[in-house]
mmCIF file of C-alpha atoms in Angstrom:
data_model
loop_
_atom_site.group_PDB
_atom_site.id
_atom_site.type_symbol
_atom_site.label_atom_id
_atom_site.label_comp_id
_atom_site.label_asym_id
_atom_site.label_seq_id
_atom_site.Cartn_x
_atom_site.Cartn_y
_atom_site.Cartn_z
ATOM 1 C CA MET A 1 -9.945 -38.401 -37.698
ATOM 2 C CA MET A 2 -8.169 -35.189 -38.749
ATOM 3 C CA VAL A 3 -11.051 -33.118 -37.357
ATOM 4 C CA ALA A 4 -10.826 -34.954 -34.042
ATOM 5 C CA LEU A 5 -7.088 -34.350 -33.868
ATOM 6 C CA ALA A 6 -7.567 -30.663 -34.701
ATOM 7 C CA MET A 7 -10.217 -30.303 -32.005
ATOM 8 C CA ALA A 8 -7.946 -32.028 -29.495
ATOM 9 C CA ALA A 9 -5.116 -29.647 -30.394
ATOM 10 C CA VAL A 10 -7.369 -26.599 -29.922
ATOM 11 C CA LEU A 11 -8.611 -27.859 -26.560
ATOM 12 C CA SER A 12 -5.050 -28.615 -25.498
ATOM 13 C CA LEU A 13 -3.924 -25.113 -26.523
ATOM 14 C CA SER A 14 -6.844 -23.520 -24.693
ATOM 15 C CA SER A 15 -6.129 -25.562 -21.571
ATOM 16 C CA ALA A 16 -2.447 -24.648 -21.665
ATOM 17 C CA SER A 17 -3.299 -20.965 -22.142
ATOM 18 C CA ASN A 18 -5.662 -20.968 -19.174
ATOM 19 C CA ALA A 19 -3.070 -22.844 -17.134
ATOM 20 C CA ARG A 20 -0.550 -20.117 -17.935
ATOM 21 C CA LEU A 21 -3.071 -17.469 -16.885
ATOM 22 C CA LEU A 22 -3.644 -19.218 -13.573
ATOM 23 C CA LEU A 23 0.088 -19.615 -13.062
ATOM 24 C CA ASN A 24 0.652 -15.952 -13.883
ATOM 25 C CA ALA A 25 -2.137 -14.941 -11.515
ATOM 26 C CA HIS A 26 -0.532 -16.761 -8.608
ATOM 27 C CA PHE A 27 2.942 -15.596 -9.606
ATOM 28 C CA ALA A 28 1.765 -11.975 -9.677
ATOM 29 C CA LEU A 29 0.290 -12.352 -6.195
ATOM 30 C CA ASP A 30 3.480 -13.927 -4.854
ATOM 31 C CA ALA A 31 5.546 -11.140 -6.385
ATOM 32 C CA GLU A 32 3.470 -8.535 -4.564
ATOM 33 C CA ARG A 33 4.872 -9.719 -1.251
ATOM 34 C CA GLU A 34 7.919 -7.649 -2.157
ATOM 35 C CA TYR A 35 5.753 -4.558 -1.672
ATOM 36 C CA VAL A 36 4.674 -5.389 1.896
ATOM 37 C CA PRO A 37 7.473 -3.177 3.378
ATOM 38 C CA MET A 38 6.029 -0.283 1.357
ATOM 39 C CA VAL A 39 2.681 -0.889 3.055
ATOM 40 C CA GLY A 40 4.532 -0.666 6.362
ATOM 41 C CA ASP A 41 6.029 2.669 5.330
ATOM 42 C CA SER A 42 2.613 4.002 4.338
ATOM 43 C CA LEU A 43 0.979 2.887 7.596
ATOM 44 C CA ALA A 44 3.804 4.305 9.662
ATOM 45 C CA SER A 45 3.556 7.558 7.729
ATOM 46 C CA LEU A 46 -0.164 7.796 8.420
ATOM 47 C CA VAL A 47 0.060 7.215 12.154
ATOM 48 C CA GLY A 48 3.182 9.347 12.443
ATOM 49 C CA GLU A 49 5.320 6.837 14.303
ATOM 50 C CA LEU A 50 8.480 5.585 12.652
ATOM 51 C CA ASP A 51 10.892 4.991 15.518
ATOM 52 C CA GLY A 52 10.278 1.246 15.638
ATOM 53 C CA GLU A 53 9.588 1.200 19.369
ATOM 54 C CA SER A 54 6.178 2.789 19.721
ATOM 55 C CA THR A 55 2.855 1.094 20.349
ATOM 56 C CA SER A 56 1.710 2.384 16.957
ATOM 57 C CA ARG A 57 4.642 0.676 15.271
ATOM 58 C CA ALA A 58 3.735 -2.563 17.016
ATOM 59 C CA ALA A 59 0.166 -2.147 15.742
ATOM 60 C CA SER A 60 1.506 -1.580 12.216
ATOM 61 C CA ASP A 61 3.506 -4.786 12.529
ATOM 62 C CA ARG A 62 0.315 -6.641 13.455
ATOM 63 C CA VAL A 63 -1.312 -5.322 10.273
ATOM 64 C CA LEU A 64 1.631 -6.521 8.183
ATOM 65 C CA ALA A 65 1.580 -9.935 9.859
ATOM 66 C CA ALA A 66 -2.151 -10.245 9.161
ATOM 67 C CA LEU A 67 -1.508 -9.145 5.564
ATOM 68 C CA GLU A 68 1.176 -11.794 5.085
ATOM 69 C CA GLU A 69 -1.176 -14.495 6.352
ATOM 70 C CA ARG A 70 -4.046 -13.223 4.202
ATOM 71 C CA VAL A 71 -1.920 -13.200 1.054
ATOM 72 C CA LYS A 72 -0.865 -16.793 1.718
ATOM 73 C CA ARG A 73 -4.486 -17.947 1.635
ATOM 74 C CA THR A 74 -5.605 -15.647 -1.189
ATOM 75 C CA SER A 75 -6.349 -17.191 -4.570
ATOM 76 C CA CYS A 76 -6.614 -15.426 -7.909
ATOM 77 C CA LYS A 77 -8.058 -16.394 -11.258
ATOM 78 C CA PRO A 78 -8.426 -14.901 -14.731
ATOM 79 C CA ALA A 79 -11.311 -12.435 -14.822
ATOM 80 C CA LYS A 80 -12.649 -14.262 -17.913
ATOM 81 C CA PRO A 81 -11.544 -17.906 -17.599
ATOM 82 C CA GLY A 82 -13.008 -18.844 -20.990
ATOM 83 C CA ASP A 83 -11.215 -16.067 -22.843
ATOM 84 C CA THR A 84 -7.809 -17.301 -24.003
ATOM 85 C CA GLN A 85 -6.925 -13.783 -25.159
ATOM 86 C CA SER A 86 -7.107 -12.345 -21.643
ATOM 87 C CA GLN A 87 -3.894 -10.790 -20.435
ATOM 88 C CA PRO A 88 -2.277 -11.849 -17.138
ATOM 89 C CA HIS A 89 -3.305 -8.561 -15.489
ATOM 90 C CA ASP A 90 -7.018 -9.321 -16.043
ATOM 91 C CA ILE A 91 -7.188 -11.041 -12.674
ATOM 92 C CA THR A 92 -9.817 -11.369 -9.952
ATOM 93 C CA CYS A 93 -8.636 -12.176 -6.432
ATOM 94 C CA GLY A 94 -10.489 -13.044 -3.261
ATOM 95 C CA GLY A 95 -9.920 -10.583 -0.440
ATOM 96 C CA PRO A 96 -11.558 -8.465 2.254
ATOM 97 C CA ASP A 97 -13.701 -5.434 1.445
ATOM 98 C CA VAL A 98 -11.791 -2.488 2.907
ATOM 99 C CA ASP A 99 -14.552 0.096 2.366
ATOM 100 C CA SER A 100 -15.684 -0.411 5.954
ATOM 101 C CA LEU A 101 -12.373 1.141 7.087
ATOM 102 C CA PHE A 102 -12.954 4.459 5.335
ATOM 103 C CA PRO A 103 -14.595 6.074 8.422
ATOM 104 C CA TYR A 104 -11.516 5.135 10.478
ATOM 105 C CA TYR A 105 -9.265 6.652 7.817
ATOM 106 C CA THR A 106 -11.371 9.807 7.694
ATOM 107 C CA ALA A 107 -11.170 10.269 11.459
ATOM 108 C CA LEU A 108 -7.391 9.815 11.349
ATOM 109 C CA ARG A 109 -6.821 12.262 8.502
ATOM 110 C CA GLN A 110 -9.092 14.880 10.057
ATOM 111 C CA ALA A 111 -7.574 14.699 13.550
ATOM 112 C CA ARG A 112 -6.763 18.171 14.856
ATOM 113 C CA THR A 113 -4.545 17.451 17.859
ATOM 114 C CA PRO A 114 -1.663 15.012 18.493
ATOM 115 C CA ALA A 115 -3.822 13.169 21.036
ATOM 116 C CA GLU A 116 -6.655 12.761 18.512
ATOM 117 C CA HIS A 117 -4.210 11.670 15.837
ATOM 118 C CA ASP A 118 -2.672 9.050 18.125
ATOM 119 C CA ARG A 119 -6.054 7.715 19.255
ATOM 120 C CA HIS A 120 -7.526 7.476 15.775
ATOM 121 C CA GLY A 121 -4.295 6.014 14.412
ATOM 122 C CA ARG A 122 -4.412 3.138 16.862
ATOM 123 C CA ARG A 123 -8.074 2.464 16.112
ATOM 124 C CA PHE A 124 -7.349 2.529 12.386
ATOM 125 C CA LEU A 125 -4.500 0.022 12.683
ATOM 126 C CA ASP A 126 -6.449 -2.291 14.988
ATOM 127 C CA ALA A 127 -9.419 -2.253 12.604
ATOM 128 C CA TYR A 128 -7.140 -3.064 9.662
ATOM 129 C CA ALA A 129 -5.537 -6.025 11.434
ATOM 130 C CA THR A 130 -8.960 -7.401 12.404
ATOM 131 C CA LEU A 131 -10.333 -6.983 8.874
ATOM 132 C CA LEU A 132 -7.378 -8.706 7.231
ATOM 133 C CA ARG A 133 -7.574 -11.555 9.706
ATOM 134 C CA ASP A 134 -11.322 -12.179 9.903
ATOM 135 C CA ALA A 135 -13.279 -10.567 7.035
ATOM 136 C CA PRO A 136 -14.789 -12.891 4.401
ATOM 137 C CA ASP A 137 -13.608 -12.868 0.802
ATOM 138 C CA VAL A 138 -15.210 -10.760 -1.899
ATOM 139 C CA ASP A 139 -14.137 -10.537 -5.542
ATOM 140 C CA LEU A 140 -11.454 -7.889 -6.010
ATOM 141 C CA THR A 141 -10.115 -6.857 -9.406
ATOM 142 C CA ARG A 142 -6.360 -6.545 -9.420
ATOM 143 C CA PRO A 143 -5.322 -3.447 -11.402
ATOM 144 C CA SER A 144 -3.093 -3.684 -14.431
ATOM 145 C CA GLU A 145 0.631 -3.162 -14.186
ATOM 146 C CA ASP A 146 0.488 0.403 -15.500
ATOM 147 C CA GLU A 147 -2.095 1.393 -12.868
ATOM 148 C CA ALA A 148 -0.308 0.094 -9.779
ATOM 149 C CA ALA A 149 2.914 -1.821 -9.461
ATOM 150 C CA ASP A 150 1.730 -3.316 -6.188
ATOM 151 C CA GLY A 151 -1.425 -4.765 -7.758
ATOM 152 C CA LEU A 152 -3.729 -6.309 -5.167
ATOM 153 C CA LEU A 153 -2.106 -4.382 -2.311
ATOM 154 C CA HIS A 154 -3.154 -1.207 -4.119
ATOM 155 C CA VAL A 155 -6.748 -2.398 -3.719
ATOM 156 C CA LEU A 156 -6.355 -3.466 -0.091
ATOM 157 C CA PHE A 157 -4.742 -0.154 0.901
ATOM 158 C CA PRO A 158 -6.446 2.474 -1.312
ATOM 159 C CA PHE A 159 -5.070 5.502 0.505
ATOM 160 C CA GLU A 160 -4.686 7.630 -2.634
ATOM 161 C CA ALA A 161 -8.327 7.026 -3.606
ATOM 162 C CA TRP A 162 -9.461 7.811 -0.069
ATOM 163 C CA ASP A 163 -7.440 11.028 -0.081
ATOM 164 C CA GLU A 164 -9.224 12.035 -3.276
ATOM 165 C CA LYS A 165 -12.575 11.437 -1.587
ATOM 166 C CA LEU A 166 -11.466 13.651 1.297
ATOM 167 C CA ASN A 167 -10.031 16.254 -1.097
ATOM 168 C CA ILE A 168 -6.559 15.900 0.425
ATOM 169 C CA PRO A 169 -3.828 17.025 -2.016
ATOM 170 C CA ARG A 170 -1.498 14.287 -3.157
ATOM 171 C CA PRO A 171 2.148 15.051 -2.379
ATOM 172 C CA ASP A 172 4.686 15.152 -5.183
ATOM 173 C CA VAL A 173 6.199 11.717 -5.752
ATOM 174 C CA HIS A 174 9.958 12.017 -6.016
ATOM 175 C CA TYR A 175 10.718 8.569 -4.603
ATOM 176 C CA PRO A 176 8.180 6.057 -6.036
ATOM 177 C CA LEU A 177 9.736 3.100 -4.190
ATOM 178 C CA VAL A 178 10.233 4.895 -0.867
ATOM 179 C CA PRO A 179 6.889 6.371 0.299
ATOM 180 C CA VAL A 180 8.258 7.576 3.626
ATOM 181 C CA CYS A 181 10.714 9.851 1.796
ATOM 182 C CA ASN A 182 7.836 11.481 -0.091
ATOM 183 C CA LEU A 183 6.118 12.017 3.249
ATOM 184 C CA VAL A 184 9.166 13.654 4.839
ATOM 185 C CA VAL A 185 9.716 15.934 1.834
ATOM 186 C CA ALA A 186 6.014 16.877 1.715
ATOM 187 C CA ARG A 187 5.960 17.794 5.398
ATOM 188 C CA ALA A 188 9.221 19.708 5.058
ATOM 189 C CA ALA A 189 8.025 21.630 1.993
ATOM 190 C CA ARG A 190 7.596 24.860 3.986
ATOM 191 C CA CYS A 191 10.693 24.304 6.099
ATOM 192 C CA PRO A 192 14.122 25.855 5.593
ATOM 193 C CA GLY A 193 16.547 23.502 3.929
ATOM 194 C CA VAL A 194 14.049 21.314 2.071
ATOM 195 C CA ASP A 195 16.282 21.369 -1.026
ATOM 196 C CA GLN A 196 19.210 20.211 1.085
ATOM 197 C CA LEU A 197 17.004 17.445 2.500
ATOM 198 C CA ARG A 198 16.204 16.197 -0.996
ATOM 199 C CA LYS A 199 19.894 16.223 -1.849
ATOM 200 C CA GLN A 200 20.710 14.219 1.288
ATOM 201 C CA ILE A 201 18.067 11.630 0.425
ATOM 202 C CA GLY A 202 19.498 11.266 -3.078
ATOM 203 C CA GLN A 203 22.983 10.785 -1.648
ATOM 204 C CA ALA A 204 21.888 8.288 1.006
ATOM 205 C CA GLY A 205 22.293 5.300 -1.319
ATOM 206 C CA ASP A 206 19.828 2.789 -2.736
ATOM 207 C CA GLU A 207 16.115 2.567 -1.843
ATOM 208 C CA SER A 208 16.841 0.653 1.372
ATOM 209 C CA ASP A 209 19.368 3.261 2.538
ATOM 210 C CA GLN A 210 17.030 6.104 1.574
ATOM 211 C CA ARG A 211 14.202 4.496 3.557
ATOM 212 C CA LEU A 212 16.350 4.225 6.698
ATOM 213 C CA PHE A 213 17.526 7.820 6.301
ATOM 214 C CA CYS A 214 13.966 9.129 5.913
ATOM 215 C CA ILE A 215 12.691 7.136 8.883
ATOM 216 C CA LYS A 216 15.393 8.761 11.028
ATOM 217 C CA GLU A 217 14.552 12.195 9.614
ATOM 218 C CA PHE A 218 10.850 11.702 10.304
ATOM 219 C CA SER A 219 11.579 10.698 13.892
ATOM 220 C CA ARG A 220 14.068 13.553 14.391
ATOM 221 C CA ARG A 221 11.900 16.319 12.990
ATOM 222 C CA GLN A 222 8.738 17.562 14.626
ATOM 223 C CA PHE A 223 6.039 18.274 12.050
ATOM 224 C CA GLU A 224 2.665 19.905 12.476
ATOM 225 C CA LEU A 225 0.559 17.913 10.027
ATOM 226 C CA TYR A 226 1.233 19.818 6.784
ATOM 227 C CA ASP A 227 0.166 23.160 8.355
ATOM 228 C CA GLN A 228 3.472 24.557 9.495
ATOM 229 C CA CYS A 229 7.102 23.690 10.085
ATOM 230 C CA SER A 230 8.664 23.373 13.509
ATOM 231 C CA GLU A 231 11.890 21.650 14.435
#
């Protein structure tokens, strides 16, 4: 009788532990929705349109809408369901395989003229929206908290990894929660007054205020993609 009770207690504990893992998996995915605006900043930075009125911005919005819908129907589970010692970040999620978009990203990053950049940017955004909407699920491993705060979104939008493949230098990260500000500072690195620009960003307010300031600065300034400064 005591053995049976002990076994029941162990099974109950194991079940509760796995239930917590599943709950944490879904909670982590829900929490990542907070990072969707950062995806918008990154996409807008890539296509070079941040004024909110352009066709490219509309295409970015379609990507974000498709992302929101995809996240709603995405399920996650512990990577090792039978292992009660697994940590909440050991999670596998269903999602689209974004590797097929790497050629689109390459064409965009290697564009040599504004017309090429605009054309490839639109194709890139359209391909992303289609993939998020229609591609079948594959198993994706969500990175741990210390690898990427945005978890699954870091896997769905692996721009840093793609830049490494293309040997594109990573800009200094001064504003980890405001990617567009890093972009503006990186493109202004060779421009007069970059130190003043950094000071203005710091004085703009919280992350939301800094983002709005940097979007305006990006739209106001005319940058030649990292090669030279012109205003």
